[in-house]
Short mmCIF file of C-alpha atoms in Angstrom, two decimals:
data_model
loop_
_atom_site.label_atom_id
_atom_site.label_comp_id
_atom_site.label_asym_id
_atom_site.label_seq_id
_atom_site.Cartn_x
_atom_site.Cartn_y
_atom_site.Cartn_z
CA MET A 1 87.71 117.31 77.91
CA PRO A 2 90.90 116.35 75.97
CA ILE A 3 93.59 114.28 77.70
CA ASN A 4 96.70 116.31 78.52
CA PHE A 5 99.42 113.89 77.43
CA GLU A 6 102.18 116.35 78.33
CA TYR A 7 100.97 116.46 81.92
CA LEU A 8 100.69 112.66 82.08
CA LYS A 9 104.21 112.44 80.70
CA SER A 10 105.48 114.85 83.37
CA ILE A 11 103.98 112.97 86.33
CA ALA A 12 104.74 109.44 85.08
CA PRO A 13 108.41 109.22 86.27
CA GLY A 14 107.54 110.14 89.87
CA ILE A 15 104.54 107.79 90.00
CA ILE A 16 106.62 104.94 88.56
CA LEU A 17 109.37 105.63 91.12
CA ALA A 18 106.83 105.45 93.96
CA LEU A 19 105.47 102.17 92.53
CA VAL A 20 109.00 100.74 92.29
CA PHE A 21 109.61 101.64 95.94
CA CYS A 22 106.30 99.97 96.85
CA LEU A 23 107.21 96.73 95.05
CA PHE A 24 110.80 96.81 96.34
CA SER A 25 109.51 97.29 99.91
CA GLN A 26 107.25 94.27 99.52
CA GLY A 27 110.24 92.29 98.26
CA ILE A 28 112.33 93.33 101.26
CA ASN A 29 109.42 92.37 103.52
CA ASN A 30 109.29 88.89 101.97
CA VAL A 31 113.08 88.43 102.28
CA LEU A 32 113.05 89.51 105.95
CA ALA A 33 110.18 87.14 106.72
CA ILE A 34 111.22 84.04 104.80
CA GLU A 35 115.02 84.18 104.60
CA ILE A 36 115.98 85.94 107.83
CA PHE A 37 113.27 85.39 110.44
CA GLY A 38 111.68 82.25 109.00
CA THR A 39 108.18 83.55 109.80
CA PRO A 40 105.02 84.07 107.66
CA LYS A 41 105.45 87.85 107.91
CA SER A 42 108.26 90.28 108.62
CA PRO A 43 108.36 92.16 111.98
CA ILE A 44 108.61 95.33 109.86
CA SER A 45 105.58 96.10 107.68
CA THR A 46 105.77 96.94 103.98
CA VAL A 47 104.47 100.48 104.54
CA LEU A 48 107.09 101.17 107.20
CA ILE A 49 109.85 99.81 104.96
CA ALA A 50 108.58 102.04 102.11
CA ILE A 51 108.73 105.28 104.09
CA LEU A 52 112.09 104.50 105.73
CA LEU A 53 113.55 103.50 102.36
CA GLY A 54 112.13 106.70 100.87
CA ILE A 55 113.72 108.88 103.58
CA LEU A 56 117.07 107.12 103.14
CA MET A 57 117.13 107.39 99.34
CA GLY A 58 115.61 110.89 99.24
CA ASN A 59 118.37 112.27 101.48
CA ALA A 60 121.22 110.24 99.99
CA PHE A 61 120.33 111.32 96.44
CA THR A 62 118.55 114.56 95.59
CA PRO A 63 115.43 113.75 93.51
CA ARG A 64 115.33 115.48 90.14
CA PRO A 65 112.66 118.22 89.75
CA GLY A 66 110.95 116.10 87.10
CA MET A 67 110.57 113.28 89.60
CA MET A 68 109.09 115.57 92.26
CA ILE A 69 106.09 116.45 90.06
CA GLY A 70 104.96 112.83 90.01
CA LEU A 71 105.86 112.28 93.67
CA ASP A 72 103.73 115.29 94.64
CA PHE A 73 100.89 113.89 92.51
CA THR A 74 101.23 110.55 94.32
CA GLN A 75 101.08 112.23 97.74
CA GLN A 76 98.06 114.33 96.83
CA TYR A 77 95.88 112.22 94.56
CA ILE A 78 96.94 108.57 94.61
CA LEU A 79 96.92 108.78 98.42
CA LYS A 80 93.33 110.08 98.40
CA LEU A 81 92.29 107.38 95.94
CA GLY A 82 93.78 104.77 98.29
CA ILE A 83 91.80 106.22 101.22
CA ILE A 84 88.61 106.22 99.13
CA PHE A 85 89.16 102.54 98.30
CA LEU A 86 89.47 101.78 102.02
CA GLY A 87 85.72 102.46 102.20
CA ILE A 88 85.06 99.15 100.45
CA ARG A 89 85.96 97.42 103.74
CA LEU A 90 83.21 99.04 105.83
CA SER A 91 79.48 98.72 106.49
CA PHE A 92 77.10 101.56 107.40
CA GLU A 93 76.71 100.09 110.87
CA GLU A 94 80.47 100.26 111.45
CA LEU A 95 80.65 103.83 110.15
CA ILE A 96 77.93 104.99 112.55
CA LYS A 97 79.31 102.98 115.46
CA PHE A 98 82.91 104.15 115.06
CA GLY A 99 81.88 107.73 114.25
CA SER A 100 79.61 108.16 117.29
CA ILE A 101 82.42 107.04 119.60
CA ALA A 102 85.10 109.09 117.82
CA ILE A 103 83.42 112.52 117.64
CA PRO A 104 83.58 113.37 121.39
CA LEU A 105 87.20 112.19 121.48
CA ILE A 106 88.09 114.38 118.50
CA ILE A 107 86.50 117.44 120.13
CA CYS A 108 88.41 116.80 123.38
CA CYS A 109 91.72 116.49 121.50
CA ILE A 110 91.13 119.65 119.44
CA LEU A 111 90.19 121.76 122.49
CA GLY A 112 93.08 120.37 124.52
CA VAL A 113 95.69 121.21 121.89
CA LEU A 114 94.29 124.69 121.22
CA ILE A 115 94.38 125.59 124.92
CA LEU A 116 97.84 124.09 125.40
CA VAL A 117 99.43 125.87 122.44
CA LYS A 118 97.91 129.17 123.59
CA LEU A 119 99.58 128.68 126.99
CA LEU A 120 102.86 127.43 125.55
CA ILE A 121 103.60 130.45 123.39
CA LYS A 122 103.83 132.55 126.56
CA LYS A 123 106.79 130.38 127.64
CA VAL A 124 108.30 129.50 124.25
CA PRO A 125 108.29 132.66 122.13
CA ILE A 126 107.10 131.93 118.62
CA SER A 127 104.77 133.98 116.46
CA SER A 128 101.04 133.72 117.19
CA LYS A 129 100.46 132.83 113.52
CA MET A 130 102.81 129.88 113.73
CA SER A 131 101.17 128.78 116.98
CA TYR A 132 97.77 128.71 115.24
CA LEU A 133 99.23 126.72 112.34
CA ILE A 134 100.88 124.17 114.65
CA ALA A 135 97.69 123.88 116.72
CA ILE A 136 95.36 123.21 113.79
CA GLY A 137 97.91 120.96 112.07
CA THR A 138 98.33 118.84 115.20
CA SER A 139 94.66 118.67 116.17
CA VAL A 140 92.93 118.32 112.79
CA CYS A 141 94.71 117.11 109.67
CA GLY A 142 98.32 118.10 109.37
CA ALA A 143 99.69 119.95 106.35
CA THR A 144 96.29 120.26 104.67
CA ALA A 145 94.91 122.18 107.65
CA ILE A 146 98.03 124.38 107.78
CA VAL A 147 97.88 125.29 104.09
CA ALA A 148 94.14 125.98 104.32
CA THR A 149 94.49 128.13 107.45
CA ALA A 150 97.54 130.17 106.38
CA PRO A 151 95.72 132.61 104.02
CA VAL A 152 92.98 133.53 106.49
CA ILE A 153 95.52 134.60 109.16
CA ASN A 154 98.03 136.05 106.65
CA ALA A 155 100.80 133.65 107.69
CA LYS A 156 104.21 134.06 106.07
CA LYS A 157 105.65 131.37 103.80
CA SER A 158 108.43 130.70 106.32
CA GLU A 159 105.85 130.17 109.08
CA VAL A 160 103.92 127.75 106.88
CA ALA A 161 107.14 125.88 106.05
CA TYR A 162 108.13 125.62 109.73
CA ALA A 163 104.68 124.39 110.74
CA ILE A 164 104.54 121.77 107.96
CA ALA A 165 108.06 120.55 108.81
CA ASN A 166 106.97 120.31 112.43
CA ILE A 167 103.87 118.28 111.61
CA THR A 168 105.80 116.06 109.19
CA LEU A 169 108.53 115.22 111.69
CA PHE A 170 106.34 114.32 114.67
CA GLY A 171 103.65 112.74 112.52
CA VAL A 172 106.14 110.37 110.90
CA ILE A 173 107.63 109.46 114.29
CA ALA A 174 104.13 108.76 115.65
CA MET A 175 103.23 106.76 112.54
CA ILE A 176 106.24 104.49 113.08
CA VAL A 177 106.05 104.15 116.88
CA TYR A 178 102.34 104.27 117.78
CA PRO A 179 101.13 101.04 116.11
CA TYR A 180 103.58 99.02 118.23
CA PHE A 181 102.98 101.13 121.36
CA ALA A 182 99.21 100.76 120.93
CA GLU A 183 99.49 96.98 120.57
CA TRP A 184 101.45 96.83 123.83
CA TYR A 185 99.28 99.33 125.72
CA PHE A 186 95.81 98.27 124.54
CA ASP A 187 96.56 94.54 124.29
CA ASN A 188 95.15 93.88 120.81
CA ASP A 189 91.86 95.81 121.35
CA ALA A 190 91.03 96.84 117.77
CA LEU A 191 88.50 99.56 118.64
CA ARG A 192 90.67 101.35 121.19
CA ILE A 193 93.82 101.08 119.05
CA GLY A 194 91.98 102.46 116.00
CA LEU A 195 90.62 105.40 118.02
CA PHE A 196 94.09 106.15 119.37
CA LEU A 197 95.79 106.03 115.97
CA GLY A 198 93.01 108.10 114.38
CA THR A 199 93.25 110.93 116.91
CA SER A 200 96.92 111.03 117.97
CA ILE A 201 98.62 111.07 114.54
CA HIS A 202 98.56 114.24 112.43
CA GLU A 203 98.23 113.59 108.69
CA THR A 204 95.56 111.52 106.96
CA SER A 205 98.30 109.65 105.12
CA GLN A 206 100.14 108.97 108.38
CA VAL A 207 96.99 107.63 110.07
CA ALA A 208 96.17 105.40 107.11
CA ALA A 209 99.76 104.15 107.04
CA ALA A 210 99.81 103.51 110.80
CA GLY A 211 96.53 101.59 110.55
CA LEU A 212 97.93 99.60 107.64
CA ILE A 213 101.15 98.87 109.55
CA TYR A 214 99.08 97.57 112.45
CA ASP A 215 96.84 95.51 110.15
CA GLN A 216 99.85 94.01 108.37
CA GLN A 217 101.68 93.15 111.57
CA PHE A 218 98.82 92.12 113.86
CA ASN A 219 96.15 91.04 111.35
CA SER A 220 93.47 93.53 112.46
CA PRO A 221 91.45 95.05 109.58
CA GLU A 222 89.03 96.58 112.11
CA THR A 223 91.82 98.74 113.55
CA LEU A 224 92.50 100.22 110.11
CA ASN A 225 88.76 100.80 109.61
CA VAL A 226 88.33 102.57 112.97
CA ALA A 227 91.46 104.70 112.49
CA THR A 228 90.38 105.76 108.98
CA VAL A 229 86.83 106.70 109.99
CA THR A 230 88.12 108.63 113.02
CA LYS A 231 90.65 110.55 110.95
CA LEU A 232 88.21 111.43 108.19
CA ILE A 233 85.76 112.78 110.75
CA ARG A 234 88.63 114.87 112.16
CA ASN A 235 89.26 116.25 108.67
CA THR A 236 85.69 117.54 108.35
CA PHE A 237 86.24 119.72 111.43
CA LEU A 238 88.28 122.00 109.14
CA VAL A 239 84.96 123.46 107.96
CA ILE A 240 84.31 124.72 111.50
CA LEU A 241 87.82 125.50 112.72
CA ILE A 242 89.21 127.61 109.88
CA PRO A 243 86.49 130.29 110.16
CA LEU A 244 86.91 130.09 113.95
CA PHE A 245 90.68 130.60 113.70
CA ALA A 246 90.16 133.51 111.35
CA PHE A 247 87.80 135.08 113.87
CA LEU A 248 90.07 134.45 116.86
CA TYR A 249 93.15 135.81 115.11
CA ASN A 250 91.48 138.89 113.63
CA ARG A 251 89.09 139.47 116.54
CA GLY A 252 86.09 140.01 114.32
CA GLU A 253 87.89 142.13 111.73
CA LEU A 254 87.26 139.73 108.85
CA LYS A 255 86.38 142.13 106.05
CA GLY A 256 89.69 141.65 104.28
CA GLN A 257 89.82 137.90 104.83
CA LYS A 258 88.36 135.60 102.22
CA TYR A 259 87.91 131.88 102.50
CA SER A 260 85.58 129.38 100.96
CA ILE A 261 84.03 126.46 102.80
CA LEU A 262 83.93 124.58 99.49
CA SER A 263 87.67 125.06 98.96
CA ILE A 264 88.64 123.59 102.34
CA PHE A 265 86.18 120.68 102.51
CA PRO A 266 88.02 117.33 102.17
CA TYR A 267 86.06 115.88 99.25
CA PHE A 268 87.74 112.50 99.40
CA VAL A 269 85.64 111.93 102.54
CA ILE A 270 82.61 111.87 100.23
CA GLY A 271 84.39 109.36 98.02
CA PHE A 272 85.14 107.20 101.07
CA ILE A 273 81.46 107.24 102.10
CA GLY A 274 80.47 106.58 98.47
CA MET A 275 82.63 103.45 98.49
CA ILE A 276 80.88 102.30 101.68
CA ILE A 277 77.56 102.74 99.85
CA VAL A 278 78.87 100.72 96.89
CA ARG A 279 79.97 97.92 99.24
CA ASN A 280 76.67 97.78 101.11
CA VAL A 281 74.50 97.95 97.98
CA GLY A 282 76.66 95.30 96.32
CA ASP A 283 76.39 92.99 99.33
CA GLN A 284 72.61 93.28 99.19
CA PHE A 285 72.49 92.58 95.46
CA PHE A 286 75.22 89.93 95.08
CA THR A 287 74.25 87.21 97.55
CA PRO A 288 76.00 83.79 97.70
CA ASP A 289 73.26 82.25 95.57
CA ASN A 290 73.70 84.94 92.89
CA ASN A 291 75.68 84.21 89.71
CA GLY A 292 77.76 87.35 90.12
CA TYR A 293 78.74 86.71 93.73
CA ASP A 294 82.25 85.40 92.98
CA LEU A 295 82.93 88.34 90.67
CA TRP A 296 81.78 90.77 93.37
CA ILE A 297 84.01 89.17 96.03
CA ASN A 298 86.98 89.29 93.63
CA LEU A 299 86.31 92.98 92.93
CA ILE A 300 86.29 93.74 96.66
CA GLY A 301 89.59 91.88 97.05
CA HIS A 302 91.19 93.81 94.16
CA LEU A 303 90.05 97.18 95.59
CA LYS A 304 91.47 96.28 99.00
CA THR A 305 94.78 95.39 97.34
CA LEU A 306 94.79 98.64 95.35
CA ALA A 307 94.15 100.62 98.54
CA THR A 308 97.21 99.01 100.13
CA VAL A 309 99.38 99.58 97.04
CA PHE A 310 98.30 103.22 96.66
CA LEU A 311 98.90 104.00 100.34
CA THR A 312 102.33 102.34 100.24
CA MET A 313 103.23 104.32 97.12
CA ALA A 314 102.11 107.54 98.82
CA MET A 315 104.21 106.86 101.92
CA ALA A 316 107.26 106.09 99.76
CA ALA A 317 106.68 109.45 98.04
CA VAL A 318 106.38 111.18 101.42
CA GLY A 319 109.65 109.61 102.55
CA ILE A 320 111.52 110.68 99.41
CA SER A 321 110.20 114.25 99.85
CA ILE A 322 111.38 114.64 103.47
CA ASN A 323 114.56 116.72 103.57
CA LEU A 324 116.25 116.10 106.92
CA GLY A 325 118.69 118.96 106.30
CA GLU A 326 115.86 121.48 106.06
CA LEU A 327 114.31 120.22 109.29
CA LYS A 328 117.64 120.66 111.09
CA SER A 329 118.07 124.25 109.86
CA MET A 330 114.70 125.51 111.13
CA GLY A 331 115.59 126.07 114.78
CA TYR A 332 114.27 124.35 117.86
CA LYS A 333 111.56 126.61 119.38
CA PRO A 334 108.69 125.72 117.03
CA PHE A 335 109.64 122.06 117.35
CA VAL A 336 109.42 122.27 121.16
CA VAL A 337 105.84 123.53 120.80
CA GLY A 338 105.08 120.88 118.18
CA LEU A 339 106.55 118.08 120.30
CA ILE A 340 104.53 119.06 123.38
CA ALA A 341 101.37 119.46 121.27
CA ALA A 342 101.90 116.04 119.67
CA VAL A 343 102.48 114.34 123.03
CA THR A 344 99.46 116.13 124.51
CA VAL A 345 97.04 115.03 121.81
CA GLY A 346 98.21 111.45 122.33
CA PHE A 347 97.85 111.77 126.11
CA ILE A 348 94.33 113.21 125.86
CA SER A 349 93.40 110.39 123.51
CA LEU A 350 94.69 107.77 125.98
CA ILE A 351 92.81 109.32 128.92
CA TYR A 352 89.55 109.54 126.95
CA ILE A 353 89.81 105.97 125.67
CA GLU A 354 90.60 104.64 129.16
CA THR A 355 87.61 106.53 130.57
CA LEU A 356 85.35 105.39 127.73
CA THR A 357 86.34 101.76 128.31
CA LYS A 358 84.78 101.89 131.77
CA PHE A 359 81.36 102.63 130.25
CA ILE A 360 81.24 100.35 127.17
#
């Protein structure tokens, strides 16, 4: 397959801009830590600086259309590559352990949000299609779930835009606030904090960023691992929920509705698991008495660094793409539903984790 140099040329400016924001954010982090606070690390993480800087610059200066192509590429593909590389940090035992604890919590959160949104739309009049989009976006995986669900319920473009804006707003707020709230509430318990971040924040990128913020500020790689595994398991529930939503909305009249399980499956989950396999096979093969051990350890370190860089780039791109003016113009009713749904999924997560703690 020939390389499309024109396409590479079109996405390069946006990718480079995201990388510049990533490096600049790290520089600001270093200045805050060393020059201002005189501490080893800044009280504001690099990822958080990147997204806030992106929002500020993206709204102060309108990005050129040519830039947006590369920024969109960064949000879609470089983000997923960063999440895949996070798998290098995990063992099979951790995947099974975290996953077995997370699945019941995920089911509770999904059911809770679906029931709540169904009740809310009787009090806050919004379209039933938008309510489905907000519900699946809040409970499963944000904008990806909304875009995948929209065709099977014949949602309008305006409804999709409202729902995505809703998820973006509350997801970003949760991404910024929850790592610090979780540290205070759960008192540095990595497992419980990871479960909370993985179930209460909407987008995969937001969960990964929140886990990274926590890791950078409180030195807890396990929290990032738990949050990532929990969120990726949530993503796979799309395969079940989209056909279910299609059935519920159309009440069995699905003849005109077409959807493909293959088209909605989050394939980067497979890449994440594949990276776990690579790590575990490598650890078995490259032992400390093996000549290639140092090379293997260096490779793991480089992949961890790349994961951090790619996720920071993606969050900078997300920040630049957020148009605060558009959010303001969309009206308040869908945002009331979205706010209550977002708070509810966090509340259910807290109750479940507190209950679970009594038994483990």
